Amino acid sequence: MKKSLKELTFHDVEKIRVTLAHLFEVTKFHIYAEEEYVFPRIEEKPLIRTLMYQHVVIWNLFNDILKEEYPNFNHLSLLSE
């Protein structure tokens, strides 16, 4: 069921935040694993870095939209997770 941003409850926002933070952590784990040479295939490295970048972009867009619609809403930091 789609909701407009104005229909989002705190619970909805929290679920989105937790999901984005989880995706970020999973991707971050893969980057650390990559640096420890866990991934033998060189072609995986650019893909993982691209995923990390995309998660950060999505997170920032999510926060920008929230700030616009809810000016009093605390800014969510992905890196504080």
CSV table of C-alpha atoms in Angstrom, one decimal:
chain,number,residue,atom,x,y,z
A,1,MET,CA,0.0,0.0,0.0
A,2,LYS,CA,1.5,3.3,-1.1
A,3,LYS,CA,1.4,6.3,1.3
A,4,SER,CA,2.1,9.9,0.6
A,5,LEU,CA,4.9,11.4,2.7
A,6,LYS,CA,2.3,13.3,4.8
A,7,GLU,CA,0.6,10.0,5.6
A,8,LEU,CA,3.8,8.4,7.0
A,9,THR,CA,3.7,7.8,10.7
A,10,PHE,CA,6.8,7.8,13.0
A,11,HIS,CA,6.6,4.0,12.8
A,12,ASP,CA,6.8,4.1,9.0
A,13,VAL,CA,9.7,6.4,9.1
A,14,GLU,CA,11.5,4.3,11.7
A,15,LYS,CA,11.0,1.2,9.5
A,16,ILE,CA,12.5,2.9,6.5
A,17,ARG,CA,15.4,4.2,8.6
A,18,VAL,CA,16.2,0.8,10.0
A,19,THR,CA,16.0,-0.8,6.6
A,20,LEU,CA,18.3,1.7,5.0
A,21,ALA,CA,20.7,1.4,7.9
A,22,HIS,CA,20.7,-2.4,7.6
A,23,LEU,CA,21.4,-2.2,3.9
A,24,PHE,CA,24.3,0.2,4.6
A,25,GLU,CA,25.8,-2.1,7.2
A,26,VAL,CA,25.5,-5.2,4.9
A,27,THR,CA,27.2,-3.3,2.2
A,28,LYS,CA,29.9,-1.9,4.5
A,29,PHE,CA,30.6,-5.4,5.7
A,30,HIS,CA,31.2,-6.5,2.1
A,31,ILE,CA,33.6,-3.6,1.5
A,32,TYR,CA,35.6,-4.6,4.6
A,33,ALA,CA,35.5,-8.2,3.4
A,34,GLU,CA,36.7,-7.0,0.0
A,35,GLU,CA,39.6,-5.2,1.6
A,36,GLU,CA,40.5,-8.4,3.4
A,37,TYR,CA,40.5,-10.2,0.1
A,38,VAL,CA,37.5,-12.4,0.9
A,39,PHE,CA,36.2,-11.8,-2.6
A,40,PRO,CA,38.5,-13.5,-5.1
A,41,ARG,CA,36.8,-12.0,-8.2
A,42,ILE,CA,38.0,-8.6,-9.1
A,43,GLU,CA,34.7,-7.7,-10.8
A,44,GLU,CA,32.8,-7.8,-7.5
A,45,LYS,CA,34.8,-4.8,-6.1
A,46,PRO,CA,33.3,-2.0,-8.3
A,47,LEU,CA,29.8,-3.4,-7.8
A,48,ILE,CA,30.0,-3.4,-4.0
A,49,ARG,CA,31.4,0.2,-4.0
A,50,THR,CA,28.6,1.3,-6.3
A,51,LEU,CA,26.0,-0.3,-4.0
A,52,MET,CA,27.5,1.6,-1.0
A,53,TYR,CA,27.3,4.8,-2.9
A,54,GLN,CA,23.7,4.2,-3.9
A,55,HIS,CA,22.7,3.5,-0.3
A,56,VAL,CA,24.2,6.8,0.8
A,57,VAL,CA,22.4,8.7,-2.0
A,58,ILE,CA,19.1,7.1,-1.2
A,59,TRP,CA,19.6,7.8,2.5
A,60,ASN,CA,20.4,11.5,1.8
A,61,LEU,CA,17.3,11.8,-0.5
A,62,PHE,CA,15.1,10.3,2.2
A,63,ASN,CA,16.4,12.8,4.8
A,64,ASP,CA,16.0,15.7,2.4
A,65,ILE,CA,12.4,14.8,1.8
A,66,LEU,CA,11.7,14.4,5.5
A,67,LYS,CA,13.3,17.7,6.3
A,68,GLU,CA,11.2,19.4,3.7
A,69,GLU,CA,7.9,17.9,4.9
A,70,TYR,CA,8.7,17.7,8.6
A,71,PRO,CA,11.1,20.7,9.4
A,72,ASN,CA,11.1,19.7,13.2
A,73,PHE,CA,12.0,16.1,12.5
A,74,ASN,CA,15.6,15.3,13.7
A,75,HIS,CA,18.0,14.6,10.9
A,76,LEU,CA,18.9,10.9,10.8
A,77,SER,CA,22.5,10.0,10.5
A,78,LEU,CA,23.3,6.8,8.7
A,79,LEU,CA,26.8,6.8,10.0
A,80,SER,CA,25.8,6.9,13.6
A,81,GLU,CA,24.3,3.4,13.4
